């Protein structure tokens, strides 16, 4: 076995060559590839999606606009979240992901006619609404029912 290991130079050369290649890759190629100017990400939260994309591009980054989702904090077509966040320093040309608001979610108002006050409250709660004000008016309908 010892004679085999000593005689076959390839047994030693191949692993040694791989170690040298890994060292070159780690110390020379990777630092060159990952180095670059780091820029500060501008704040675009609250801006219209077109204005935000232009601002991101002007800063040297690539904007990626995500599909709109409902958001109560921002108007429709305005940015409500960005990643990486504002003021972070990242490499020039990096993608900046922008989350766009689709505005407040609309719900279909169910018919409450003829329901009791309790049933009306429960129906509204199921779709995420609250009963704001109750007014009593004269009617042929029994007291406590929606007209």
Coordinates of C-alpha atoms in Angstrom, one line a residue:
X1 CA 0.0 0.0 0.0
X2 CA 2.8 2.4 0.8
X3 CA 4.5 1.7 -2.5
X4 CA 1.3 2.5 -4.3
X5 CA 0.9 5.9 -2.6
X6 CA 4.6 6.8 -3.3
X7 CA 4.6 5.6 -6.9
X8 CA 1.4 7.3 -8.1
X9 CA 2.1 11.0 -8.2
X10 CA -1.4 11.8 -9.3
X11 CA -2.7 10.6 -6.0
X12 CA -0.9 13.6 -4.4
X13 CA -1.0 16.1 -7.3
X14 CA -4.8 16.2 -7.8
X15 CA -5.7 17.0 -4.1
X16 CA -2.9 19.5 -3.9
X17 CA -4.0 21.2 -7.1
X18 CA -7.6 21.4 -5.8
X19 CA -6.4 23.0 -2.6
X20 CA -4.4 25.6 -4.6
X21 CA -7.3 26.4 -6.9
X22 CA -9.6 26.9 -3.9
X23 CA -7.1 29.2 -2.3
X24 CA -6.8 31.3 -5.5
X25 CA -10.6 31.4 -5.9
X26 CA -11.1 32.4 -2.2
X27 CA -8.3 35.0 -2.0
X28 CA -8.3 36.6 -5.5
X29 CA -11.4 35.9 -7.5
X30 CA -14.1 36.2 -4.8
X31 CA -12.8 39.5 -3.4
X32 CA -12.7 41.0 -6.9
X33 CA -16.2 39.8 -7.6
X34 CA -17.9 40.9 -4.4
X35 CA -16.0 44.2 -4.0
X36 CA -17.7 47.3 -5.3
X37 CA -18.9 50.7 -4.2
X38 CA -21.5 50.6 -1.5
X39 CA -24.2 53.1 -1.7
X40 CA -26.9 54.3 0.7
X41 CA -30.4 53.1 -0.2
X42 CA -32.8 56.1 -0.5
X43 CA -36.1 56.1 1.4
X44 CA -39.1 55.7 -1.0
X45 CA -41.8 54.6 1.4
X46 CA -44.9 56.8 0.8
X47 CA -43.9 57.7 -2.8
X48 CA -45.9 56.7 -5.9
X49 CA -44.5 53.6 -7.4
X50 CA -43.3 55.3 -10.6
X51 CA -41.6 58.1 -8.6
X52 CA -40.1 55.5 -6.3
X53 CA -38.7 53.4 -9.1
X54 CA -37.1 56.5 -10.7
X55 CA -35.5 57.5 -7.4
X56 CA -34.1 54.0 -6.9
X57 CA -32.7 53.9 -10.5
X58 CA -31.2 57.4 -10.1
X59 CA -29.4 56.2 -7.0
X60 CA -27.8 53.3 -8.9
X61 CA -30.0 50.4 -8.0
X62 CA -32.5 48.1 -9.7
X63 CA -36.1 48.5 -8.5
X64 CA -38.3 45.4 -8.3
X65 CA -41.9 46.3 -7.9
X66 CA -43.9 43.5 -6.1
X67 CA -47.5 42.7 -6.8
X68 CA -49.9 45.1 -5.0
X69 CA -51.4 44.0 -1.7
X70 CA -54.0 45.7 0.4
X71 CA -52.6 48.2 3.0
X72 CA -54.4 50.7 5.1
X73 CA -51.3 52.8 5.8
X74 CA -50.6 54.0 2.2
X75 CA -52.7 55.2 -0.7
X76 CA -53.2 53.0 -3.7
X77 CA -50.1 52.6 -5.9
X78 CA -47.8 54.0 -3.2
X79 CA -44.9 52.2 -1.6
X80 CA -45.5 50.9 2.0
X81 CA -42.3 48.8 2.4
X82 CA -38.9 48.5 0.8
X83 CA -36.1 46.0 1.2
X84 CA -33.3 46.7 1.9
X85 CA -34.5 49.5 4.1
X86 CA -33.6 53.1 3.7
X87 CA -30.1 54.2 4.8
X88 CA -28.6 50.7 4.5
X89 CA -25.4 50.6 2.5
X90 CA -25.5 48.0 -0.3
X91 CA -23.6 47.4 -3.5
X92 CA -24.3 49.5 -6.6
X93 CA -26.8 47.8 -9.0
X94 CA -28.4 45.7 -6.3
X95 CA -32.1 44.9 -6.5
X96 CA -34.4 47.0 -4.2
X97 CA -37.7 45.3 -3.6
X98 CA -40.7 47.6 -3.3
X99 CA -44.1 46.6 -1.9
X100 CA -47.0 48.5 -3.4
X101 CA -50.2 49.3 -1.7
X102 CA -53.5 48.4 -3.3
X103 CA -55.3 50.7 -1.0
X104 CA -57.9 49.7 1.6
X105 CA -59.5 46.4 1.0
X106 CA -63.1 46.7 -0.2
X107 CA -65.8 44.4 1.1
X108 CA -69.3 43.8 -0.2
X109 CA -71.9 45.2 2.2
X110 CA -74.3 42.4 3.1
X111 CA -78.0 43.1 3.3
X112 CA -79.1 43.6 6.9
X113 CA -82.8 44.3 6.3
X114 CA -85.1 42.5 8.6
X115 CA -82.3 41.2 10.8
X116 CA -82.2 41.8 14.6
X117 CA -79.6 44.2 16.0
X118 CA -77.6 41.3 17.4
X119 CA -77.6 39.4 14.0
X120 CA -76.6 42.6 12.2
X121 CA -73.6 43.1 14.5
X122 CA -72.5 39.5 14.1
X123 CA -72.9 39.7 10.3
X124 CA -70.7 42.9 10.1
X125 CA -68.1 41.5 12.5
X126 CA -67.7 38.4 10.2
X127 CA -66.5 40.6 7.3
X128 CA -64.4 42.8 9.5
X129 CA -66.7 45.8 9.9
X130 CA -68.0 47.5 13.1
X131 CA -71.5 48.8 13.8
X132 CA -70.9 52.5 14.3
X133 CA -74.3 54.1 15.1
X134 CA -77.8 52.8 15.8
X135 CA -80.8 55.1 15.2
X136 CA -84.3 54.3 16.2
X137 CA -87.1 55.4 13.9
X138 CA -90.8 54.9 13.9
X139 CA -91.8 51.9 11.8
X140 CA -94.2 49.0 11.6
X141 CA -91.2 46.7 12.1
X142 CA -90.8 45.5 15.7
X143 CA -88.2 47.4 17.8
X144 CA -84.6 46.1 17.6
X145 CA -84.8 45.1 13.9
X146 CA -83.0 46.7 10.9
X147 CA -85.2 48.5 8.4

